[in-house]
Amino acid sequence: MVRGELRAIVCTGSLDLGIDWGDVDLVIQIGAPKNVKRLVQRIGRANHRYNAPSKALLVPANRFEVVECVAALEAVLDGDLDGDPRGAGPRDVLCQHILITACAGPFAADMLFAEVTSAGAYSTLTRKQFDACLDFCATGGYALRAYDRWQRLIQRADGLWQLRDPRATRAIRMNIGTIQDTDTLKVRMKRNRGGKPLGEIEEGFAATLTPGDTFLIGGQIVKYEGLREMTVEVSRDSAKKPKVATFMGTKFATSTQLSARVQRMFTQPSWPELPRHTAQWLELQRTHSQLPRPGHLLIESFPHDGRAQTVIYGFAGRNGQQTLGLLLTKRMEEMGLSPLGFVATDYATLIWSIDPVSDAAALLDPDALLSGMETWLAGNAVMKRTFRASATIAGLIERNSPQARKSGRQATFSSDILSDTLTKYDPDHLMLQITREEALRGLVDFGRIEEMLARTRGRIDHLILPRVTPLSAPLFLEMGRVPVKGDAEERLLAEESRRLMERSGLAQITPAPSDKPRWRVGY
Amino acid sequence: MNGYDFTLAGATLTAPGSGALWWPARGVLVVSDLHLGKSERIARRGGAALPPYETRDTLTRLAADLALSDARTVVCLGDSFDDIAASQALREEERQWIFRLQAGRRWVWIEGNHDPGPIEFGGAHLAELPITPLIFRHIARSGASGEISGHYHPKATVSLRGRTVTRAAFLIDADRVILPAYGTYTGGLRAQTPVLRDLMHPQAVAVLTGPHPTAIPMPR
């Protein structure tokens, strides 16, 4: 492609719809299609002419995806399309629209409301909801009216709204957009400053590196040396087991219809329609464990990598399984099993913990899961991620501008602090309402979990096994592991502290931290 | 509450997980970089209207530490207010709250770069405060000993079986302690930063704040 011999374009879902290029010969779909309609749209980008057939090559990334690809193609042939109803227009986007409107000049609230509600997604928006968004843009919308002197928008004598300080225009315009970019860092060879960067990695991945760690980038293995002015410095290395840099991007959940098709395929006695290796993989799962049965919930527990592992095959879609991971790790924390983290795919959630799960029925008690939902929503990682996204769109926090990232990054503090503070002191604030709403329909997807509980109604197949099972193996390669903060973090921290202090020899010259509540004595 | 105990210039000190420092023999509680009024200053300068609750949150935690220690003396190591105007713009109930916390004890405001001038709250306003064998100031001076300072908002990162934990941290060596920022809306500066690396001896430890304050060799 670099030499111009292969004329191709690499893209995300951005070219799914509405692209009308006549001379695309072939679409290559990497990974599972997730959604039957999406697959049809994608294939349709090839030979987009009335008299030529569209062609595509599907490249599943693991055996699970092979099954999903075959199921999706069968659905296309059956004309069995899927799709979810569209929800109401998000209110964080409305807040951004109000601010951008103010940048263009003074506006009348009545006229803006009339205009906004003429858009389909906002046709059901009430005046009260609109006014709350306007108030948020103007004053922050806090129960504590702290900013009357420093309002962002002010209402003039003639009733029009305008920016208090026209210089805010630049900052607001720099923040336009609703797609959340992940912050990336350039990777460069050390002592080769000014040379061509090897590539970019996401900040989240860079944060997991410590000097000496190796990872793969640009086709070579490099060793992490350190971070210098927002550039990751590396040197060449010949390590055998490098880390693989993760690029998260956006992920869609597999549709309910497609998940149901995959589940039905698992009940077949044999799979002549699947490639041999995939059919053998399913047979192997049948021998060593079992395949998920319709109307039952399969749970596998086994040790691996020095931790207890538990896999829940809920078929609730990526976001639903993610939420299930959050709810279950919270339950495990309460049960004293010290969960460390989890990872979710469209079909299953893998949880690792210090102690193993022995009573799966107690863990999945529907009443406990449902009752924990509301209190749980407040403090978890998915909500914090959603808060960060919504607060950025609504203009409460600014995107990291290239200039700001170069200079005093240390002056900024994390959006988690803002969400914690709001939850504690202003729980009904608009920003938290929006976060809850966006999370419930997006990342939380609680409806799919309720559907799963209704489908299985307490019929749990819990297998305790000696090692990793065939069906669970792809989960260990899955990106997007979510750490659980809690008791396990404190346990590991104490362990690591002892290890580091011993190794450095500091333990001999510094008194060890005591466990006794000693700081009350002596006054 | 647990604390990390250590000695500095012969004085026995405790770092509880809250980010304050406690000197039991003299009944002195030290906090640094409260940055009270930060959200007001950001809004005043045309930035976002952040949740205006950080002063309340910082004071709540300070009140809890005072209740637990019953300190006779409180030393605020500077940058107690995000700027002088922010100190004047505090809400009435927050001002009253500070007065109540000050009642019946000695209170020292060390000047910081954010709040260099006199502020209208009671207590002593000093550039630095010596209480033998220690000296309290805002910014550490190289070559000093028995010195307790703030300013840098140090934080430290540990890697735990494939995950990282970053927390505000005390930096401690034989000659000085640098306190983490106590205020709610404060970011942190990585301990690896050259200025901190140069200030601290090679044997320095970083004590991570949190429910169980934990020492690690200072990351370099």
XYZ file of N, CA and C in Angstrom, chain A residues 26-147:
366
model
N -13.765 -4.875 -3.713
C -13.919 -5.878 -2.665
C -13.888 -5.200 -1.302
N -14.738 -5.679 -0.397
C -14.700 -5.227 0.990
C -14.118 -6.357 1.826
N -13.128 -6.055 2.651
C -12.582 -7.074 3.556
C -12.990 -6.699 4.967
N -13.798 -7.551 5.568
C -14.308 -7.276 6.920
C -13.459 -8.052 7.926
N -12.729 -7.325 8.772
C -11.905 -7.977 9.786
C -12.713 -8.079 11.074
N -12.805 -9.270 11.645
C -13.536 -9.452 12.889
C -14.990 -9.768 12.623
N -15.757 -9.941 13.705
C -17.157 -10.323 13.572
C -17.989 -9.111 13.179
N -19.062 -9.338 12.408
C -19.881 -8.211 11.948
C -20.797 -7.614 13.020
N -21.105 -8.354 14.076
C -21.889 -7.868 15.233
C -23.367 -7.641 14.951
N -23.691 -7.393 13.694
C -25.026 -6.925 13.408
C -25.310 -7.271 11.951
N -26.452 -7.884 11.682
C -26.742 -8.381 10.340
C -26.889 -7.218 9.347
N -27.620 -6.186 9.778
C -27.843 -5.024 8.891
C -26.517 -4.359 8.533
N -25.657 -4.232 9.538
C -24.361 -3.614 9.333
C -23.545 -4.407 8.295
N -23.639 -5.726 8.416
C -22.905 -6.585 7.473
C -23.404 -6.350 6.046
N -24.735 -6.280 5.888
C -25.314 -6.050 4.562
C -24.833 -4.708 4.013
N -24.855 -3.683 4.879
C -24.398 -2.347 4.457
C -22.940 -2.382 4.020
N -22.117 -3.096 4.792
C -20.688 -3.133 4.493
C -20.418 -3.828 3.169
N -21.042 -4.997 3.017
C -20.840 -5.726 1.759
C -21.282 -4.846 0.590
N -22.349 -4.093 0.818
C -22.916 -3.262 -0.238
C -22.007 -2.128 -0.715
N -20.923 -1.842 0.027
C -20.003 -0.792 -0.428
C -19.212 -1.245 -1.647
N -19.121 -2.566 -1.876
C -18.341 -3.060 -3.013
C -19.208 -3.058 -4.264
N -18.640 -2.680 -5.390
C -19.360 -2.621 -6.663
C -20.706 -1.940 -6.490
N -20.670 -0.738 -5.965
C -21.908 -0.034 -5.632
C -22.545 0.493 -6.925
N -22.925 -0.433 -7.802
C -23.592 -0.095 -9.058
C -24.796 -1.021 -9.195
N -25.816 -0.576 -9.921
C -27.042 -1.371 -9.973
C -26.860 -2.711 -10.683
N -25.830 -2.795 -11.556
C -25.740 -3.999 -12.381
C -24.563 -4.904 -12.018
N -23.993 -4.717 -10.824
C -22.844 -5.561 -10.449
C -23.057 -6.121 -9.048
N -22.702 -7.408 -8.809
C -22.883 -7.972 -7.469
C -21.815 -7.442 -6.510
N -22.201 -7.241 -5.253
C -21.252 -6.784 -4.230
C -20.490 -7.984 -3.698
N -19.195 -7.770 -3.415
C -18.378 -8.887 -2.929
C -17.656 -8.493 -1.657
N -17.552 -9.437 -0.725
C -16.821 -9.161 0.502
C -16.124 -10.414 0.986
N -15.041 -10.209 1.721
C -14.305 -11.315 2.321
C -14.372 -11.111 3.832
N -14.907 -12.101 4.560
C -14.998 -11.968 6.013
C -13.784 -12.642 6.661
N -13.107 -11.935 7.548
C -11.925 -12.482 8.208
C -12.149 -12.487 9.723
N -12.712 -13.580 10.253
C -12.924 -13.641 11.708
C -11.579 -13.709 12.430
N -11.515 -13.085 13.619
C -10.236 -13.010 14.325
C -10.048 -14.151 15.323
N -11.098 -14.864 15.661
C -10.939 -16.077 16.485
C -12.094 -17.014 16.161
N -12.077 -18.186 16.781
C -13.066 -19.200 16.397
C -14.493 -18.775 16.760
N -14.617 -18.072 17.833
C -15.938 -17.568 18.201
C -16.488 -16.709 17.072
N -15.609 -15.899 16.502
C -16.049 -15.011 15.425
C -16.359 -15.778 14.148
N -15.720 -16.933 13.960
C -16.063 -17.778 12.806
C -17.539 -18.165 12.911
N -17.923 -18.625 14.116
C -19.316 -19.034 14.331
C -20.245 -17.853 14.058
N -19.869 -16.682 14.561
C -20.736 -15.517 14.390
C -20.849 -15.115 12.913
N -19.741 -15.185 12.183
C -19.774 -14.833 10.758
C -20.716 -15.748 10.003
N -20.610 -17.065 10.276
C -21.473 -18.018 9.585
C -22.936 -17.754 9.941
N -23.192 -17.509 11.223
C -24.563 -17.224 11.661
C -25.089 -15.962 10.980
N -24.247 -14.946 10.874
C -24.680 -13.687 10.262
C -24.986 -13.889 8.777
N -24.150 -14.674 8.075
C -24.403 -14.912 6.653
C -25.712 -15.669 6.458
N -25.969 -16.633 7.342
C -27.240 -17.367 7.258
C -28.416 -16.410 7.455
N -28.245 -15.472 8.398
C -29.317 -14.506 8.651
C -29.545 -13.633 7.424
N -28.458 -13.232 6.751
C -28.597 -12.409 5.553
C -29.387 -13.189 4.497
N -29.019 -14.469 4.314
C -29.695 -15.279 3.303
C -31.169 -15.474 3.649
N -31.470 -15.569 4.963
C -32.870 -15.736 5.392
C -33.628 -14.414 5.374
N -32.946 -13.327 5.082
C -33.590 -12.013 5.130
C -34.007 -11.613 6.537
N -33.300 -12.133 7.536
C -33.651 -11.904 8.938
C -32.804 -10.749 9.479
N -33.241 -9.525 9.243
C -32.456 -8.361 9.660
C -32.750 -7.985 11.108
N -31.804 -7.301 11.738
C -31.975 -6.901 13.140
C -31.981 -5.380 13.237
N -31.938 -4.882 14.420
C -31.912 -3.426 14.593
C -32.643 -3.039 15.846
N -32.149 -1.986 16.495
C -32.770 -1.522 17.729
C -33.478 -0.205 17.458
N -34.561 0.053 18.168
C -35.242 1.332 17.974
C -34.344 2.493 18.410
N -34.460 3.610 17.744
C -33.668 4.777 18.057
C -34.187 5.480 19.317
N -33.291 5.929 20.185
C -33.696 6.630 21.396
C -33.799 8.124 21.165
N -34.170 8.832 22.214
C -34.283 10.290 22.120
C -32.892 10.909 21.986
N -32.826 12.103 21.434
C -31.544 12.799 21.234
C -30.839 13.043 22.549
N -29.535 12.777 22.607
C -28.804 12.941 23.870
C -28.707 14.415 24.288
N -28.816 14.637 25.590
C -28.857 16.025 26.068
C -27.476 16.655 26.205
N -26.411 15.830 26.284
C -25.084 16.448 26.314
C -24.783 17.113 24.973
N -25.293 16.499 23.892
C -25.103 17.089 22.568
C -25.877 18.399 22.471
N -27.077 18.423 23.102
C -27.857 19.658 23.110
C -27.092 20.776 23.815
N -26.448 20.457 24.945
C -25.677 21.472 25.684
C -24.583 22.041 24.775
N -23.903 21.158 24.038
C -22.848 21.634 23.146
C -23.441 22.538 22.071
N -24.612 22.148 21.567
C -25.260 22.937 20.521
C -25.585 24.339 21.040
N -26.066 24.424 22.280
C -26.400 25.734 22.856
C -25.149 26.614 22.945
N -24.039 26.026 23.408
C -22.805 26.801 23.541
C -22.285 27.254 22.179
N -22.346 26.373 21.190
C -21.849 26.750 19.864
C -22.730 27.849 19.266
N -24.050 27.738 19.510
C -24.961 28.778 19.033
C -24.563 30.129 19.632
N -24.233 30.107 20.936
C -23.844 31.359 21.599
C -22.556 31.915 20.998
N -21.671 31.046 20.530
C -20.426 31.506 19.910
C -20.706 32.286 18.635
N -21.786 31.920 17.957
C -22.107 32.569 16.685
C -22.783 33.918 16.898
N -23.294 34.176 18.094
C -23.945 35.456 18.355
C -25.094 35.287 19.334
N -25.653 36.412 19.806
C -26.753 36.339 20.783
C -27.940 35.584 20.186
N -28.651 34.838 21.051
C -29.793 34.066 20.544
C -30.961 34.171 21.514
N -32.160 33.888 20.963
C -33.365 33.871 21.800
C -33.671 32.419 22.154
N -33.908 32.150 23.442
C -34.145 30.787 23.896
C -35.357 30.174 23.190
N -36.432 30.956 23.007
C -37.645 30.424 22.372
C -37.355 29.925 20.957
N -36.602 30.745 20.206
C -36.327 30.364 18.828
C -35.427 29.137 18.756
N -34.450 29.086 19.648
C -33.541 27.930 19.631
C -34.311 26.658 19.990
N -35.204 26.779 20.980
C -36.015 25.616 21.374
C -36.860 25.140 20.191
N -37.489 26.088 19.485
C -38.327 25.728 18.327
C -37.478 25.027 17.274
N -36.268 25.539 17.068
C -35.408 24.959 16.045
C -34.970 23.534 16.428
N -34.528 23.380 17.692
C -34.020 22.085 18.148
C -35.112 21.018 18.061
N -36.321 21.363 18.486
C -37.394 20.357 18.502
C -37.905 20.041 17.101
N -37.440 20.782 16.102
C -37.823 20.421 14.735
C -36.984 19.249 14.210
N -35.897 18.919 14.929
C -35.099 17.744 14.557
C -35.750 16.499 15.145
N -35.806 15.419 14.348
C -36.525 14.213 14.755
C -36.138 13.701 16.127
N -34.827 13.610 16.373
C -34.369 13.008 17.625
C -34.764 13.850 18.843
N -35.011 15.155 18.626
C -35.333 16.034 19.761
C -36.800 16.468 19.755
N -37.643 15.805 18.939
C -39.034 16.253 18.832
C -39.790 16.053 20.144
N -39.315 15.123 21.002
C -40.026 14.903 22.262
C -39.399 15.678 23.424
N -38.383 16.489 23.135
C -37.722 17.275 24.189
C -38.712 18.272 24.793
N -38.803 18.288 26.126
C -39.717 19.242 26.750
C -39.001 20.568 26.981
N -39.789 21.615 27.186
C -39.211 22.935 27.421
C -38.413 22.921 28.732
N -38.919 22.138 29.697
C -38.241 22.045 30.988
C -36.841 21.443 30.817
N -36.768 20.376 30.007
C -35.469 19.748 29.753
C -34.528 20.708 29.030
N -35.079 21.450 28.071
C -34.274 22.417 27.327
C -33.744 23.499 28.268
N -34.633 24.005 29.120
C -34.221 25.068 30.044
C -33.146 24.589 31.014
N -33.232 23.309 31.408
C -32.205 22.768 32.307
C -30.853 22.749 31.603
N -30.853 22.415 30.307
C -29.594 22.415 29.550
C -29.070 23.840 29.392
N -29.980 24.785 29.130
C -29.570 26.186 28.996
C -28.981 26.686 30.316
N -29.625 26.314 31.418
C -29.140 26.732 32.741
C -27.756 26.129 33.016
N -27.580 24.871 32.601
C -26.276 24.227 32.767
C -25.196 25.001 32.003
N -25.509 25.381 30.753
C -24.528 26.121 29.958
C -24.237 27.488 30.569
N -25.277 28.108 31.145
C -25.123 29.476 31.660
C -24.440 29.492 33.016
N -24.906 28.658 33.957
C -24.456 28.793 35.354
C -23.781 27.535 35.885
N -23.774 26.460 35.127
C -23.282 25.195 35.646
C -24.426 24.349 36.183
N -25.564 25.005 36.488
C -26.756 24.274 36.906
C -26.642 23.597 38.259
N -25.841 24.151 39.162
C -25.643 23.500 40.450
C -26.701 23.925 41.463
N -27.011 23.000 42.381
C -27.946 23.332 43.461
C -27.366 24.497 44.266
N -26.045 24.513 44.404
C -25.365 25.620 45.059
C -25.084 26.671 43.986
N -25.818 27.791 44.024
C -25.674 28.779 42.945
C -24.391 29.571 43.178
N -23.254 29.018 42.719
C -21.972 29.617 43.080
C -21.455 30.598 42.037
N -22.010 30.548 40.829
C -21.337 31.274 39.751
C -22.150 32.447 39.209
